[in-house]
Amino acid sequence: TGAAAFLYDEALAALTEGGRTFPLVFDVYCGVGTISLWVAGATDRVLGIEENRAAVQDANFNCRTNNIRNVRFQAGRAEGLLSRAVRDASGPAAAIVDPPRSGLTPPVLRCLTAGAIRRVVYVSDVLRVKSKTTRKYVDGEGEYVVDIEQHTINQRCDDVLPAQATVALPSREHGTWPL
């Protein structure tokens, strides 16, 4: 949908902000791989991590259908897969997370704040931000709003990410809810 494309464009912009590129991007809780495929052109390699095996099968199908060759998906718990992948990373990496309602687990948070990960983009559909929202976007018809938060945040449950985190999320502030 247009709203999803708008949100994914903002997540991509957050990923590449300041002209920074990362040779490796982790898409944690990737589902069917939509965000992984969306950002594939901005990096050398994307690793999508998803616990739901059926979703990973669909993600692989989407990857083949779209002829995207630099994206791989792994099925399993984010805690274990991300920990190993970060440990094995040979250079700076970024992570995009779109976690379940329960939020990020402490082991995933530790992975995001240590090691090779230099930028975190947090995609959320819940607006509970502790810090000031820095930018807002509304399309020409006023239908979508995406807030970008660039400081310590508190999102689903008690997720608190480091200062390098950027959050892309729809907003209810203007009565819009695109997703």
CSV table of C-alpha atoms in Angstrom, one decimal:
chain,number,residue,atom,x,y,z
A,1,THR,CA,0.0,0.0,0.0
A,2,GLY,CA,1.0,3.6,-0.3
A,3,ALA,CA,1.2,3.9,3.5
A,4,ALA,CA,3.5,0.9,3.8
A,5,ALA,CA,5.7,2.2,1.0
A,6,PHE,CA,5.9,5.6,2.7
A,7,LEU,CA,6.9,4.0,6.0
A,8,TYR,CA,9.5,1.8,4.4
A,9,ASP,CA,11.0,4.8,2.5
A,10,GLU,CA,11.4,6.5,5.9
A,11,ALA,CA,13.1,3.5,7.4
A,12,LEU,CA,15.4,3.4,4.4
A,13,ALA,CA,16.1,7.1,4.8
A,14,ALA,CA,16.9,6.6,8.4
A,15,LEU,CA,19.2,3.7,7.5
A,16,THR,CA,21.2,5.8,5.0
A,17,GLU,CA,21.0,9.1,6.8
A,18,GLY,CA,24.1,11.3,6.4
A,19,GLY,CA,25.1,9.3,3.4
A,20,ARG,CA,26.3,6.4,5.6
A,21,THR,CA,26.2,3.0,4.1
A,22,PHE,CA,26.6,-0.3,5.8
A,23,PRO,CA,27.9,-3.5,4.1
A,24,LEU,CA,25.6,-5.6,6.2
A,25,VAL,CA,22.1,-4.9,7.4
A,26,PHE,CA,20.2,-7.2,9.8
A,27,ASP,CA,16.4,-7.2,9.5
A,28,VAL,CA,15.3,-8.6,12.9
A,29,TYR,CA,11.7,-9.9,13.1
A,30,CYS,CA,11.6,-9.7,9.3
A,31,GLY,CA,8.4,-11.5,8.7
A,32,VAL,CA,7.9,-12.2,4.9
A,33,GLY,CA,10.9,-10.0,4.1
A,34,THR,CA,9.3,-6.8,2.9
A,35,ILE,CA,11.7,-4.4,4.6
A,36,SER,CA,14.7,-6.6,3.8
A,37,LEU,CA,13.9,-6.5,0.1
A,38,TRP,CA,13.1,-2.7,0.3
A,39,VAL,CA,16.6,-1.9,1.7
A,40,ALA,CA,18.5,-4.4,-0.4
A,41,GLY,CA,19.6,-1.8,-2.9
A,42,ALA,CA,21.3,0.3,-0.2
A,43,THR,CA,23.7,-2.4,1.1
A,44,ASP,CA,25.9,-5.3,0.0
A,45,ARG,CA,24.0,-7.8,2.1
A,46,VAL,CA,20.8,-8.2,4.2
A,47,LEU,CA,20.2,-10.9,6.7
A,48,GLY,CA,16.6,-11.3,7.6
A,49,ILE,CA,15.9,-13.1,10.9
A,50,GLU,CA,12.4,-14.5,11.7
A,51,GLU,CA,11.1,-17.1,14.1
A,52,ASN,CA,8.1,-18.1,12.0
A,53,ARG,CA,9.4,-20.7,9.5
A,54,ALA,CA,6.4,-20.3,7.2
A,55,ALA,CA,7.1,-16.5,7.0
A,56,VAL,CA,10.8,-17.3,6.1
A,57,GLN,CA,9.6,-19.6,3.3
A,58,ASP,CA,7.4,-16.7,2.0
A,59,ALA,CA,10.3,-14.3,2.4
A,60,ASN,CA,12.5,-16.6,0.3
A,61,PHE,CA,9.8,-16.8,-2.3
A,62,ASN,CA,9.5,-13.0,-2.4
A,63,CYS,CA,13.3,-12.7,-2.8
A,64,ARG,CA,13.3,-15.1,-5.8
A,65,THR,CA,10.2,-13.5,-7.3
A,66,ASN,CA,11.9,-10.1,-7.2
A,67,ASN,CA,15.2,-11.4,-8.4
A,68,ILE,CA,17.1,-10.0,-5.4
A,69,ARG,CA,20.3,-11.8,-4.8
A,70,ASN,CA,21.9,-10.1,-1.8
A,71,VAL,CA,19.3,-11.0,0.8
A,72,ARG,CA,19.2,-14.2,2.9
A,73,PHE,CA,16.7,-15.3,5.5
A,74,GLN,CA,17.2,-17.5,8.6
A,75,ALA,CA,14.4,-19.1,10.7
A,76,GLY,CA,14.9,-19.2,14.4
A,77,ARG,CA,14.8,-17.1,17.6
A,78,ALA,CA,16.2,-13.7,17.2
A,79,GLU,CA,18.2,-13.9,20.4
A,80,GLY,CA,20.4,-16.8,19.1
A,81,LEU,CA,20.6,-15.9,15.4
A,82,LEU,CA,21.4,-12.2,15.9
A,83,SER,CA,24.0,-12.9,18.5
A,84,ARG,CA,25.9,-15.3,16.2
A,85,ALA,CA,25.5,-13.1,13.2
A,86,VAL,CA,26.8,-10.0,15.0
A,87,ARG,CA,29.7,-12.0,16.4
A,88,ASP,CA,30.6,-13.2,12.9
A,89,ALA,CA,30.2,-9.8,11.2
A,90,SER,CA,33.4,-8.7,9.6
A,91,GLY,CA,32.7,-4.9,9.6
A,92,PRO,CA,30.2,-2.3,10.6
A,93,ALA,CA,26.6,-3.2,10.3
A,94,ALA,CA,23.1,-1.7,10.8
A,95,ALA,CA,19.9,-3.3,12.1
A,96,ILE,CA,16.3,-2.7,11.4
A,97,VAL,CA,13.9,-4.0,14.0
A,98,ASP,CA,10.1,-4.3,13.7
A,99,PRO,CA,9.5,-6.3,16.9
A,100,PRO,CA,6.3,-8.1,18.1
A,101,ARG,CA,4.0,-6.4,20.6
A,102,SER,CA,6.0,-7.9,23.4
A,103,GLY,CA,9.0,-5.8,22.4
A,104,LEU,CA,12.6,-6.6,22.3
A,105,THR,CA,14.1,-9.2,24.6
A,106,PRO,CA,17.1,-8.2,26.7
A,107,PRO,CA,19.4,-10.5,24.7
A,108,VAL,CA,18.3,-8.8,21.4
A,109,LEU,CA,18.8,-5.4,23.0
A,110,ARG,CA,22.3,-6.4,24.1
A,111,CYS,CA,23.1,-7.5,20.5
A,112,LEU,CA,21.8,-4.2,19.2
A,113,THR,CA,24.0,-2.1,21.5
A,114,ALA,CA,27.2,-4.0,21.2
A,115,GLY,CA,29.5,-5.4,18.6
A,116,ALA,CA,29.4,-4.5,14.9
A,117,ILE,CA,26.0,-2.7,14.9
A,118,ARG,CA,26.5,1.0,14.4
A,119,ARG,CA,22.9,2.1,13.6
A,120,VAL,CA,19.5,0.8,14.6
A,121,VAL,CA,16.3,1.7,12.8
A,122,TYR,CA,13.3,0.8,15.0
A,123,VAL,CA,10.0,0.4,13.0
A,124,SER,CA,7.0,0.6,15.2
A,125,ASP,CA,3.3,1.0,15.1
A,126,VAL,CA,3.0,2.1,18.8
A,127,LEU,CA,3.6,5.7,19.8
A,128,ARG,CA,5.0,6.0,23.3
A,129,VAL,CA,8.2,8.0,22.9
A,130,LYS,CA,9.9,9.5,25.9
A,131,SER,CA,12.0,12.0,24.0
A,132,LYS,CA,11.0,14.7,21.6
A,133,THR,CA,9.9,13.8,18.1
A,134,THR,CA,12.2,15.5,15.7
A,135,ARG,CA,10.5,15.3,12.4
A,136,LYS,CA,7.0,14.6,11.1
A,137,TYR,CA,5.8,13.9,7.6
A,138,VAL,CA,2.4,14.1,6.0
A,139,ASP,CA,1.7,13.2,2.4
A,140,GLY,CA,0.1,15.7,0.0
A,141,GLU,CA,-3.4,14.5,1.0
A,142,GLY,CA,-2.6,14.6,4.7
A,143,GLU,CA,-3.1,10.8,5.0
A,144,TYR,CA,0.1,9.5,6.6
A,145,VAL,CA,2.2,10.7,9.4
A,146,VAL,CA,5.6,9.1,10.2
A,147,ASP,CA,7.5,10.3,13.2
A,148,ILE,CA,11.3,10.0,13.3
A,149,GLU,CA,12.8,9.9,16.8
A,150,GLN,CA,16.6,10.2,17.1
A,151,HIS,CA,17.2,9.9,20.9
A,152,THR,CA,16.7,7.4,23.6
A,153,ILE,CA,13.3,6.0,23.2
A,154,ASN,CA,10.7,3.9,25.0
A,155,GLN,CA,8.6,1.9,22.7
A,156,ARG,CA,6.7,-1.3,23.1
A,157,CYS,CA,6.9,-2.5,26.7
A,158,ASP,CA,10.2,-1.2,28.1
A,159,ASP,CA,12.4,-1.2,25.0
A,160,VAL,CA,15.1,1.4,25.4
A,161,LEU,CA,17.6,1.7,22.6
A,162,PRO,CA,20.9,3.6,22.4
A,163,ALA,CA,21.4,7.1,21.0
A,164,GLN,CA,22.3,5.6,17.6
A,165,ALA,CA,18.7,4.4,17.2
A,166,THR,CA,16.3,6.0,14.8
A,167,VAL,CA,12.6,5.2,15.0
A,168,ALA,CA,10.2,5.2,12.1
A,169,LEU,CA,6.5,4.9,13.1
A,170,PRO,CA,3.0,5.8,12.0
A,171,SER,CA,1.2,8.2,14.3
A,172,ARG,CA,-2.2,8.6,15.8
A,173,GLU,CA,-1.5,12.2,16.6
A,174,HIS,CA,-3.5,13.5,13.6
A,175,GLY,CA,-6.0,10.7,13.5
A,176,THR,CA,-4.0,8.8,10.9
A,177,TRP,CA,-3.2,5.1,11.1
A,178,PRO,CA,-1.8,3.9,7.8
A,179,LEU,CA,-0.9,0.3,8.6
